[in-house]
Coordinates of N, CA and C in Angstrom, one line a residue:
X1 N 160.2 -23.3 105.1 CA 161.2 -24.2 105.5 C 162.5 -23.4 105.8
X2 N 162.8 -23.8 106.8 CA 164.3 -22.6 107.7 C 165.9 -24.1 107.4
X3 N 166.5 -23.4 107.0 CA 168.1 -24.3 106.6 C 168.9 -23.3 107.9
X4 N 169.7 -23.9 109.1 CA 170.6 -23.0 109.6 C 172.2 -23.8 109.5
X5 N 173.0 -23.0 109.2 CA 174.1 -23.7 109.2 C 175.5 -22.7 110.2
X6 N 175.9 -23.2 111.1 CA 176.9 -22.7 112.0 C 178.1 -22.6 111.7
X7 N 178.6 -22.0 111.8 CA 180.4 -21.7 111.6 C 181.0 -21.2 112.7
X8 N 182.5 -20.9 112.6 CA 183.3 -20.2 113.6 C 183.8 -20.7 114.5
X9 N 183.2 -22.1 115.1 CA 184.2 -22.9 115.7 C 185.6 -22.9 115.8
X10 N 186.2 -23.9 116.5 CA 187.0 -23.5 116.7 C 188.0 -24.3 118.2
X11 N 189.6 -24.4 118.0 CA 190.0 -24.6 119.5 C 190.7 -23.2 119.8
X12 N 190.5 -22.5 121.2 CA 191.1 -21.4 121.5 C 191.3 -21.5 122.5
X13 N 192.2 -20.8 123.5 CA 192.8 -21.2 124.7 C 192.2 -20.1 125.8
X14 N 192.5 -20.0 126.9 CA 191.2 -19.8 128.2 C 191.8 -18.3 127.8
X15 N 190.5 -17.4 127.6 CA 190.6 -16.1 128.0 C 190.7 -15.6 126.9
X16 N 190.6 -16.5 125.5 CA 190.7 -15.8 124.1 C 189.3 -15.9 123.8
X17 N 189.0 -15.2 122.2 CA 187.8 -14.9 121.7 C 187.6 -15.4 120.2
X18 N 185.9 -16.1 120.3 CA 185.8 -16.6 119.0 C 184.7 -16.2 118.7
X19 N 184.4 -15.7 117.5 CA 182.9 -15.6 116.9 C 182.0 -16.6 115.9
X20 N 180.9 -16.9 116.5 CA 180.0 -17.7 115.7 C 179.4 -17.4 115.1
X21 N 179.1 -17.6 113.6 CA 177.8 -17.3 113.1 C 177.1 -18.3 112.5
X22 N 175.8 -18.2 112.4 CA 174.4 -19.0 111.9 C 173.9 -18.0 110.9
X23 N 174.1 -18.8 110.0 CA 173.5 -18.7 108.5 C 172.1 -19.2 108.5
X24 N 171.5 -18.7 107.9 CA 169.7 -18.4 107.6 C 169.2 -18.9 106.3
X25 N 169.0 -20.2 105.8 CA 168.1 -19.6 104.3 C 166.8 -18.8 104.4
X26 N 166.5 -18.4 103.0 CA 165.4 -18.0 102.9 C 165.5 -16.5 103.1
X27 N 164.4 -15.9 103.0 CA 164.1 -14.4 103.5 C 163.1 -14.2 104.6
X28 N 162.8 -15.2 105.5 CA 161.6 -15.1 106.6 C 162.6 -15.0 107.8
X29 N 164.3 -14.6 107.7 CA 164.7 -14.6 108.8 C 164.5 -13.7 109.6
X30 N 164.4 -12.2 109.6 CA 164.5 -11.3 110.1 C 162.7 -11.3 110.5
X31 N 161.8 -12.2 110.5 CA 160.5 -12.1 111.1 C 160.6 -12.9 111.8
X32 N 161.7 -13.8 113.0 CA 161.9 -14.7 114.2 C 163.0 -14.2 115.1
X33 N 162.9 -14.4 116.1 CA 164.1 -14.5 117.0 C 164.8 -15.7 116.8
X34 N 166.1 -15.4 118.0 CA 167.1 -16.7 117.2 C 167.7 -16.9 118.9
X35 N 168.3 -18.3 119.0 CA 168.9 -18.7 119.9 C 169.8 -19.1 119.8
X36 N 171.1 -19.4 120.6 CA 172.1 -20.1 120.5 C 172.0 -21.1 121.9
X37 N 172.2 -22.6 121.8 CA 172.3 -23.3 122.5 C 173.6 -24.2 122.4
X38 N 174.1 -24.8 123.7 CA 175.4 -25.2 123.5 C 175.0 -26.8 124.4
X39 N 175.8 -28.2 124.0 CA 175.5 -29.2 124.5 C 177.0 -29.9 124.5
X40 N 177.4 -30.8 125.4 CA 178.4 -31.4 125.9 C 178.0 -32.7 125.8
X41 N 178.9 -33.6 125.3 CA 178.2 -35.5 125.7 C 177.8 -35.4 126.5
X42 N 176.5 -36.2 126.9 CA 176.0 -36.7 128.6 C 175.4 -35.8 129.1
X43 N 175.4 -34.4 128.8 CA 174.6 -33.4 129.5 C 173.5 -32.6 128.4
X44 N 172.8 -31.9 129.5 CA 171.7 -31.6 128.7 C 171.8 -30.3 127.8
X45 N 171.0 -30.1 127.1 CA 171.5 -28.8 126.4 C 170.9 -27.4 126.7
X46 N 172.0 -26.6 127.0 CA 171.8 -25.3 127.9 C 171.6 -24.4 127.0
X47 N 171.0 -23.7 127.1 CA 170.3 -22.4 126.8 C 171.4 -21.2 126.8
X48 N 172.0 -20.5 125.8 CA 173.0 -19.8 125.9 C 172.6 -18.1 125.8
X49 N 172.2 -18.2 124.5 CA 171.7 -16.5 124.3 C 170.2 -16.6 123.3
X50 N 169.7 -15.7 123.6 CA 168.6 -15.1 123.0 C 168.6 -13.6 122.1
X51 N 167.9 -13.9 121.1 CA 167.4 -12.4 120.2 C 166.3 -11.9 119.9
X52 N 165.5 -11.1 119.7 CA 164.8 -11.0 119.1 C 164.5 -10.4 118.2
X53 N 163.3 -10.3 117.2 CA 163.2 -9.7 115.8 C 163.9 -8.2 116.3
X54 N 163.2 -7.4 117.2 CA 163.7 -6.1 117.5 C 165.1 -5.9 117.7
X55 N 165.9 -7.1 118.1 CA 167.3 -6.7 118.8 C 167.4 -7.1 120.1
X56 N 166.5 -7.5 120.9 CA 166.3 -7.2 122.4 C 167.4 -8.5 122.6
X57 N 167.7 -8.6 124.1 CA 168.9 -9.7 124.1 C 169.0 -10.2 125.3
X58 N 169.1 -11.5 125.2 CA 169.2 -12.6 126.5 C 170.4 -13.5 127.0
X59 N 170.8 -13.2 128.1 CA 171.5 -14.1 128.4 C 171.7 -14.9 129.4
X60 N 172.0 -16.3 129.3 CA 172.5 -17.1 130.6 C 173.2 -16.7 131.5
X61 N 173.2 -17.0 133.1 CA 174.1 -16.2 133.9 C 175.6 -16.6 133.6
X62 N 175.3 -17.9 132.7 CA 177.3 -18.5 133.0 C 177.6 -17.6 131.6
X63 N 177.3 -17.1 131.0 CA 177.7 -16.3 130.4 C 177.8 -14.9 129.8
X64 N 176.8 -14.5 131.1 CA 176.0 -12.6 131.1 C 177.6 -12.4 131.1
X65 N 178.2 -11.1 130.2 CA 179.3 -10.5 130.5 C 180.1 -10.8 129.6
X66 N 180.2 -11.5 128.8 CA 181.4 -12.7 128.1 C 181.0 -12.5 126.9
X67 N 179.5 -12.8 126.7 CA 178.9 -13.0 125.3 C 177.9 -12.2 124.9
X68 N 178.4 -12.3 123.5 CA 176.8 -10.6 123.1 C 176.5 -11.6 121.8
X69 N 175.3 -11.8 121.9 CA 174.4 -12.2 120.3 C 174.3 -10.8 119.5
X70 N 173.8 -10.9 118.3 CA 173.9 -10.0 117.3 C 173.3 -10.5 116.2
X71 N 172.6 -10.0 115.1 CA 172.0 -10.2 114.0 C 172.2 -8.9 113.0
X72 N 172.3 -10.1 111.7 CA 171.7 -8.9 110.8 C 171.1 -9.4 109.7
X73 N 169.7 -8.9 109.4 CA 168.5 -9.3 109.2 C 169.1 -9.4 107.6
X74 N 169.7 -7.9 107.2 CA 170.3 -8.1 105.6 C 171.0 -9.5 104.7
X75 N 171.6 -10.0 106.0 CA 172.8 -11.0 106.0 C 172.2 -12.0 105.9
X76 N 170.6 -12.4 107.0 CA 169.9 -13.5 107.5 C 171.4 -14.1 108.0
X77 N 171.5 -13.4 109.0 CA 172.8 -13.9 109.9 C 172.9 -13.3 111.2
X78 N 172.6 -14.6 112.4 CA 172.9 -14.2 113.8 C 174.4 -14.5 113.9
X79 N 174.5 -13.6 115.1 CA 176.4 -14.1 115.9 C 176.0 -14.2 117.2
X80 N 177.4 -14.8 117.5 CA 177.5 -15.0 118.9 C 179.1 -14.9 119.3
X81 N 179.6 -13.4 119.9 CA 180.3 -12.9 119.6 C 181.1 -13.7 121.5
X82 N 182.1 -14.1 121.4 CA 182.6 -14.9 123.0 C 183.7 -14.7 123.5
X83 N 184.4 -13.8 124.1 CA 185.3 -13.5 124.7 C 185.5 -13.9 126.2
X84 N 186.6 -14.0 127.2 CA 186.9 -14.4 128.2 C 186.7 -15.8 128.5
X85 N 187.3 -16.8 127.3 CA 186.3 -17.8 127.0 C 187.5 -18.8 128.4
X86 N 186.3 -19.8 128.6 CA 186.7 -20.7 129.6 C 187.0 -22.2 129.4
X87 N 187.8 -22.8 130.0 CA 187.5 -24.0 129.5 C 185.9 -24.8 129.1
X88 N 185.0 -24.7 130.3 CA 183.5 -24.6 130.7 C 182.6 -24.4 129.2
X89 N 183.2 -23.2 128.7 CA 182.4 -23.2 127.4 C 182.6 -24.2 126.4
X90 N 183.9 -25.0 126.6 CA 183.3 -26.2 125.4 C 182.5 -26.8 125.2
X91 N 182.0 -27.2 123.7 CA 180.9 -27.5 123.7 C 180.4 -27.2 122.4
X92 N 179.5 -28.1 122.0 CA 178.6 -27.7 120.0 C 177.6 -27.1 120.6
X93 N 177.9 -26.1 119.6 CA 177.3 -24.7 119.8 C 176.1 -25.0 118.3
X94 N 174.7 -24.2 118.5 CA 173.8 -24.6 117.9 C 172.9 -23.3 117.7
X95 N 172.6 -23.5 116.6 CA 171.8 -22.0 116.7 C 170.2 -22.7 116.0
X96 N 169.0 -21.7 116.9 CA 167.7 -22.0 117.0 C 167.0 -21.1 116.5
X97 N 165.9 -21.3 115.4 CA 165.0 -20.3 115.6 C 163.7 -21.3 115.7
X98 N 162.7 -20.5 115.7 CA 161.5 -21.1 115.8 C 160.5 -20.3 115.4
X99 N 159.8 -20.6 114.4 CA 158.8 -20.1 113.2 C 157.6 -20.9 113.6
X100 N 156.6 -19.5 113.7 CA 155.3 -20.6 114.1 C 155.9 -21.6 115.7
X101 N 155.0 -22.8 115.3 CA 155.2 -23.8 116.1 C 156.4 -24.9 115.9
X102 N 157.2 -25.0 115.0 CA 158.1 -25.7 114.7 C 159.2 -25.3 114.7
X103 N 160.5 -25.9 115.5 CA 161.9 -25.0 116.2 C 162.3 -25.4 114.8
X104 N 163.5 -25.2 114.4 CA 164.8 -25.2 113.9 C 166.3 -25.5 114.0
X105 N 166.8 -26.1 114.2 CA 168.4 -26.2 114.1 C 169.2 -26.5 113.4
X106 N 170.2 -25.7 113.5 CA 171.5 -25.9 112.9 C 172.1 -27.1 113.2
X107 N 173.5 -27.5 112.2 CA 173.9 -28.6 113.3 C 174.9 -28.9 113.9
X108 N 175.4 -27.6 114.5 CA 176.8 -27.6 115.6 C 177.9 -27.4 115.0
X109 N 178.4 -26.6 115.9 CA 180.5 -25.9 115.1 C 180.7 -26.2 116.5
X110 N 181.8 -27.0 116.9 CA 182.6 -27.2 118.2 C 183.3 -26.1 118.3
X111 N 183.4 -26.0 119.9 CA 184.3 -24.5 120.4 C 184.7 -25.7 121.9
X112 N 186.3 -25.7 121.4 CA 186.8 -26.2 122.5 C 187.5 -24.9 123.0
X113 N 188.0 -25.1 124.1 CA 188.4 -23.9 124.9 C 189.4 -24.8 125.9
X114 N 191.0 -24.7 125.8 CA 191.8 -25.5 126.1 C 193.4 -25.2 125.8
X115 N 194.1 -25.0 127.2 CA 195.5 -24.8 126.9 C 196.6 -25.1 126.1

């Protein structure tokens, strides 16, 4: 059984920087990859960044450049580190893993992004 819990939220204004992190129970974290997904009312929920057990790293194009994921396996703690932030990126922010056949979620830290 996977517990994730999100932090780092936050309101920041266009072009500043916030870091998220997702908290892990357990000690099975550092044997999954991890995702961060972001959702807005009314729209669907986008796909932000990717990890993998190794480190390897994925990103969306709306935010290749801007945002770096990060883990550490000691911690059982991913980040999602977000600079050059835009209005666009508001939104609950969500972090995923998926063990076996059955996903995981956290349950959202707001990151508004706003003058």
């Amino acid at each position: 059984q996977v517990q994730l819990v999100e932090s780092g939220g936050g309101l920041v204004q266009p072009g500043g920087s916030l870091r998220l992190s997702c908290a892990a129970s357990g000690s099975l974290f550092s044997r999954y990859g991890m995702s961060w997904y972001r959702q807005v009312p009314g729209e669907q929920r986008e796909w932000v960044a990717g990890i993998t057990r190794g480190g390897s790293t994925n990103y969306a194009d709306s935010v290749k450049g801007r945002f770096t994921i990060s883990r550490d396996n000691a911690k059982n703690t991913v980040y999602l580190q977000m600079s050059s932030l835009k209005p666009e990126d508001t939104a609950v922010y969500h972090c995923k893993v998926v063990a076996g056949t059955t996903s995981y979620w956290g349950q959202g830290t707001q990151v508004t992004v706003s003058s």
